[in-house]
Amino acid sequence: QGTTTINPRSLADIEVASSPPVITNIARNPVVATSTAAVTVSANIVDTQTSVASAEINYRINGGAFQTQTMTAGGANQFSGNIPAQADGAFVEYFLAAADTDGDRTTIPADTSVSKFFYFVRDAGLKVFDLQYTPFADGNSGYTNLTVTVQGIVTTDTTDFSFYWIQDGTDPWSGIWVND
């Protein structure tokens, strides 16, 4: 058996036949949603071959049917849209989708069957559960890389100075390790 490889000498030897838009720098504001205001989701969306024809937020509430909200361009490849205000305690899942003028389409997260962005609507502030819980196999929190405030009881003694545990209940997902 032999092996054949194709080895381009430079990038000029490669022709990209199709390239969907690239979605980066996803942000939501406010980070901690309440029932009194919409949540604005923004992202940088770029297409290197053509132009972005559409961008949207696909979201659902408490596991219901997905709804679509159009994102609008704001200059410098920045797009934003709103998820309407939801009731206190709602669980909101969402993902972003974009298409270019050639019809090439992309989503982020890339595989929405195994992961989505999400948050809880909490009028009284977040609980440790909200930070720890995830329904997805990837294990990512809906608050990864975001700054939030939670309160709890410190359950570590003074022998641990660089980290500690706090909890705000005894149910699963109610404790968190804080690395200071």
mmCIF file of C-alpha atoms in Angstrom:
data_model
loop_
_atom_site.group_PDB
_atom_site.id
_atom_site.type_symbol
_atom_site.label_atom_id
_atom_site.label_comp_id
_atom_site.label_asym_id
_atom_site.label_seq_id
_atom_site.Cartn_x
_atom_site.Cartn_y
_atom_site.Cartn_z
ATOM 1 C CA GLN A 1 0.000 0.000 0.000
ATOM 2 C CA GLY A 2 1.203 3.430 -0.864
ATOM 3 C CA THR A 3 0.310 6.813 0.505
ATOM 4 C CA THR A 4 -0.247 9.892 -1.565
ATOM 5 C CA THR A 5 -0.138 13.377 -0.089
ATOM 6 C CA ILE A 6 -0.771 16.780 -1.556
ATOM 7 C CA ASN A 7 1.668 19.351 -0.291
ATOM 8 C CA PRO A 8 1.153 22.927 -1.452
ATOM 9 C CA ARG A 9 4.353 24.959 -1.510
ATOM 10 C CA SER A 10 2.666 28.172 -0.413
ATOM 11 C CA LEU A 11 -0.775 29.633 0.356
ATOM 12 C CA ALA A 12 -0.926 30.792 -3.269
ATOM 13 C CA ASP A 13 -1.192 27.100 -4.255
ATOM 14 C CA ILE A 14 -4.474 26.765 -2.342
ATOM 15 C CA GLU A 15 -7.843 27.920 -3.620
ATOM 16 C CA VAL A 16 -10.627 28.123 -1.044
ATOM 17 C CA ALA A 17 -13.814 27.047 -2.802
ATOM 18 C CA SER A 18 -16.172 28.100 -0.034
ATOM 19 C CA SER A 19 -15.833 29.914 3.248
ATOM 20 C CA PRO A 20 -18.738 30.716 5.591
ATOM 21 C CA PRO A 21 -18.746 33.773 7.855
ATOM 22 C CA VAL A 22 -16.626 33.642 11.008
ATOM 23 C CA ILE A 23 -18.320 34.598 14.292
ATOM 24 C CA THR A 24 -16.095 35.780 17.182
ATOM 25 C CA ASN A 25 -16.140 37.967 20.296
ATOM 26 C CA ILE A 26 -19.610 36.983 21.444
ATOM 27 C CA ALA A 27 -20.884 39.090 24.337
ATOM 28 C CA ARG A 28 -24.148 39.557 26.183
ATOM 29 C CA ASN A 29 -25.330 42.554 28.149
ATOM 30 C CA PRO A 30 -26.332 42.430 30.884
ATOM 31 C CA VAL A 31 -24.397 39.365 31.973
ATOM 32 C CA VAL A 32 -26.958 38.644 34.704
ATOM 33 C CA ALA A 33 -30.406 38.838 33.144
ATOM 34 C CA THR A 34 -33.476 40.029 35.033
ATOM 35 C CA SER A 35 -37.129 39.920 34.039
ATOM 36 C CA THR A 36 -37.236 43.683 33.459
ATOM 37 C CA ALA A 37 -34.931 44.053 30.443
ATOM 38 C CA ALA A 38 -33.965 42.414 27.180
ATOM 39 C CA VAL A 39 -30.512 40.854 26.832
ATOM 40 C CA THR A 40 -28.393 42.242 24.002
ATOM 41 C CA VAL A 41 -26.143 39.705 22.295
ATOM 42 C CA SER A 42 -23.347 41.041 20.099
ATOM 43 C CA ALA A 43 -20.629 39.476 17.975
ATOM 44 C CA ASN A 44 -18.025 40.246 15.390
ATOM 45 C CA ILE A 45 -19.037 38.564 12.107
ATOM 46 C CA VAL A 46 -16.682 38.590 9.106
ATOM 47 C CA ASP A 47 -16.714 36.914 5.712
ATOM 48 C CA THR A 48 -13.394 36.912 3.880
ATOM 49 C CA GLN A 49 -14.718 36.065 0.408
ATOM 50 C CA THR A 50 -18.037 37.857 0.072
ATOM 51 C CA SER A 51 -20.146 39.766 2.574
ATOM 52 C CA VAL A 52 -22.413 38.854 5.455
ATOM 53 C CA ALA A 53 -25.993 38.615 4.161
ATOM 54 C CA SER A 54 -27.716 37.783 7.465
ATOM 55 C CA ALA A 55 -27.043 37.259 11.141
ATOM 56 C CA GLU A 56 -29.441 35.982 13.757
ATOM 57 C CA ILE A 57 -29.888 34.859 17.337
ATOM 58 C CA ASN A 58 -31.779 31.598 17.729
ATOM 59 C CA TYR A 59 -33.114 31.218 21.264
ATOM 60 C CA ARG A 60 -35.566 29.180 23.291
ATOM 61 C CA ILE A 61 -37.057 29.485 26.737
ATOM 62 C CA ASN A 62 -37.277 26.547 29.178
ATOM 63 C CA GLY A 63 -36.677 23.983 26.423
ATOM 64 C CA GLY A 64 -39.484 25.250 24.164
ATOM 65 C CA ALA A 65 -39.373 25.861 20.432
ATOM 66 C CA PHE A 66 -36.561 27.971 18.999
ATOM 67 C CA GLN A 67 -37.360 31.526 17.973
ATOM 68 C CA THR A 68 -35.250 33.743 15.734
ATOM 69 C CA GLN A 69 -34.227 37.343 16.279
ATOM 70 C CA THR A 70 -32.450 39.234 13.487
ATOM 71 C CA MET A 71 -29.125 40.839 14.374
ATOM 72 C CA THR A 72 -28.341 44.233 12.865
ATOM 73 C CA ALA A 73 -25.001 45.491 11.617
ATOM 74 C CA GLY A 74 -23.451 48.265 13.658
ATOM 75 C CA GLY A 75 -20.247 48.959 11.752
ATOM 76 C CA ALA A 76 -16.775 47.434 11.948
ATOM 77 C CA ASN A 77 -18.240 43.929 11.451
ATOM 78 C CA GLN A 78 -20.189 44.248 14.712
ATOM 79 C CA PHE A 79 -23.698 42.742 14.829
ATOM 80 C CA SER A 80 -26.175 42.805 17.706
ATOM 81 C CA GLY A 81 -29.696 41.724 18.563
ATOM 82 C CA ASN A 82 -31.943 41.347 21.565
ATOM 83 C CA ILE A 83 -33.447 38.388 23.350
ATOM 84 C CA PRO A 84 -36.663 39.802 24.844
ATOM 85 C CA ALA A 85 -37.072 40.008 28.616
ATOM 86 C CA GLN A 86 -38.214 36.723 30.147
ATOM 87 C CA ALA A 87 -39.878 35.743 33.411
ATOM 88 C CA ASP A 88 -37.843 35.379 36.586
ATOM 89 C CA GLY A 89 -36.404 31.839 36.753
ATOM 90 C CA ALA A 90 -36.445 31.265 32.981
ATOM 91 C CA PHE A 91 -33.686 29.169 31.416
ATOM 92 C CA VAL A 92 -32.606 30.730 28.111
ATOM 93 C CA GLU A 93 -30.536 28.825 25.526
ATOM 94 C CA TYR A 94 -29.223 30.481 22.381
ATOM 95 C CA PHE A 95 -26.814 30.232 19.468
ATOM 96 C CA LEU A 96 -25.786 32.579 16.677
ATOM 97 C CA ALA A 97 -26.044 31.913 12.959
ATOM 98 C CA ALA A 98 -24.761 33.872 9.969
ATOM 99 C CA ALA A 99 -24.882 33.446 6.204
ATOM 100 C CA ASP A 100 -22.969 35.148 3.413
ATOM 101 C CA THR A 101 -24.122 36.257 -0.038
ATOM 102 C CA ASP A 102 -22.992 32.888 -1.507
ATOM 103 C CA GLY A 103 -25.356 31.053 0.878
ATOM 104 C CA ASP A 104 -22.576 29.644 3.052
ATOM 105 C CA ARG A 105 -23.849 29.393 6.640
ATOM 106 C CA THR A 106 -22.226 28.940 10.034
ATOM 107 C CA THR A 107 -23.308 28.712 13.658
ATOM 108 C CA ILE A 108 -21.615 29.209 16.960
ATOM 109 C CA PRO A 109 -21.399 26.961 18.853
ATOM 110 C CA ALA A 110 -20.600 24.910 15.765
ATOM 111 C CA ASP A 111 -22.531 21.815 16.866
ATOM 112 C CA THR A 112 -25.705 23.055 18.530
ATOM 113 C CA SER A 113 -26.860 19.495 19.222
ATOM 114 C CA VAL A 114 -24.229 19.205 21.968
ATOM 115 C CA SER A 115 -23.757 22.784 23.181
ATOM 116 C CA LYS A 116 -25.398 26.203 23.251
ATOM 117 C CA PHE A 117 -24.883 29.476 25.085
ATOM 118 C CA PHE A 118 -27.273 29.868 28.010
ATOM 119 C CA TYR A 119 -28.223 31.893 31.063
ATOM 120 C CA PHE A 120 -30.775 32.014 33.855
ATOM 121 C CA VAL A 121 -33.077 34.986 34.481
ATOM 122 C CA ARG A 122 -32.678 35.896 38.146
ATOM 123 C CA ASP A 123 -34.267 39.010 39.684
ATOM 124 C CA ALA A 124 -32.662 38.298 43.081
ATOM 125 C CA GLY A 125 -29.161 37.640 41.662
ATOM 126 C CA LEU A 126 -27.385 34.443 40.732
ATOM 127 C CA LYS A 127 -27.039 31.364 42.884
ATOM 128 C CA VAL A 128 -23.991 29.082 42.827
ATOM 129 C CA PHE A 129 -26.221 26.566 41.003
ATOM 130 C CA ASP A 130 -26.547 28.985 38.078
ATOM 131 C CA LEU A 131 -22.758 29.054 37.637
ATOM 132 C CA GLN A 132 -22.183 25.339 38.132
ATOM 133 C CA TYR A 133 -25.088 23.750 36.278
ATOM 134 C CA THR A 134 -24.865 22.835 32.610
ATOM 135 C CA PRO A 135 -27.186 20.617 30.599
ATOM 136 C CA PHE A 136 -24.502 20.028 27.971
ATOM 137 C CA ALA A 137 -21.802 17.358 27.740
ATOM 138 C CA ASP A 138 -19.069 19.946 27.125
ATOM 139 C CA GLY A 139 -19.372 20.988 30.791
ATOM 140 C CA ASN A 140 -19.203 24.724 30.048
ATOM 141 C CA SER A 141 -21.001 27.142 32.325
ATOM 142 C CA GLY A 142 -23.280 29.785 30.859
ATOM 143 C CA TYR A 143 -21.061 32.291 32.676
ATOM 144 C CA THR A 144 -17.603 31.162 31.491
ATOM 145 C CA ASN A 145 -15.213 34.148 31.196
ATOM 146 C CA LEU A 146 -17.834 36.533 32.590
ATOM 147 C CA THR A 147 -17.696 38.458 35.856
ATOM 148 C CA VAL A 148 -20.544 37.730 38.269
ATOM 149 C CA THR A 149 -21.277 37.977 41.996
ATOM 150 C CA VAL A 150 -22.613 35.171 44.174
ATOM 151 C CA GLN A 151 -22.923 34.814 47.920
ATOM 152 C CA GLY A 152 -22.391 31.765 50.057
ATOM 153 C CA ILE A 153 -20.868 30.257 53.158
ATOM 154 C CA VAL A 154 -17.115 29.669 53.104
ATOM 155 C CA THR A 155 -16.503 26.001 53.892
ATOM 156 C CA THR A 156 -12.697 25.978 53.843
ATOM 157 C CA ASP A 157 -10.533 26.694 56.879
ATOM 158 C CA THR A 158 -7.493 28.963 57.187
ATOM 159 C CA THR A 159 -5.041 26.244 56.089
ATOM 160 C CA ASP A 160 -6.045 26.954 52.489
ATOM 161 C CA PHE A 161 -4.954 30.473 51.546
ATOM 162 C CA SER A 162 -4.901 30.270 47.750
ATOM 163 C CA PHE A 163 -8.358 28.754 47.229
ATOM 164 C CA TYR A 164 -11.563 28.125 49.091
ATOM 165 C CA TRP A 165 -14.990 26.575 48.712
ATOM 166 C CA ILE A 166 -18.309 28.354 49.134
ATOM 167 C CA GLN A 167 -21.806 26.957 49.082
ATOM 168 C CA ASP A 168 -25.282 28.460 49.217
ATOM 169 C CA GLY A 169 -27.269 25.254 49.763
ATOM 170 C CA THR A 170 -26.993 21.498 50.082
ATOM 171 C CA ASP A 171 -28.465 20.512 46.729
ATOM 172 C CA PRO A 172 -26.307 19.338 43.816
ATOM 173 C CA TRP A 173 -24.504 22.199 42.021
ATOM 174 C CA SER A 174 -24.699 24.453 45.133
ATOM 175 C CA GLY A 175 -20.950 24.564 45.923
ATOM 176 C CA ILE A 176 -18.097 26.170 44.033
ATOM 177 C CA TRP A 177 -14.326 26.239 44.274
ATOM 178 C CA VAL A 178 -12.872 29.769 44.169
ATOM 179 C CA ASN A 179 -9.228 30.013 43.095
ATOM 180 C CA ASP A 180 -8.069 33.394 44.407
#
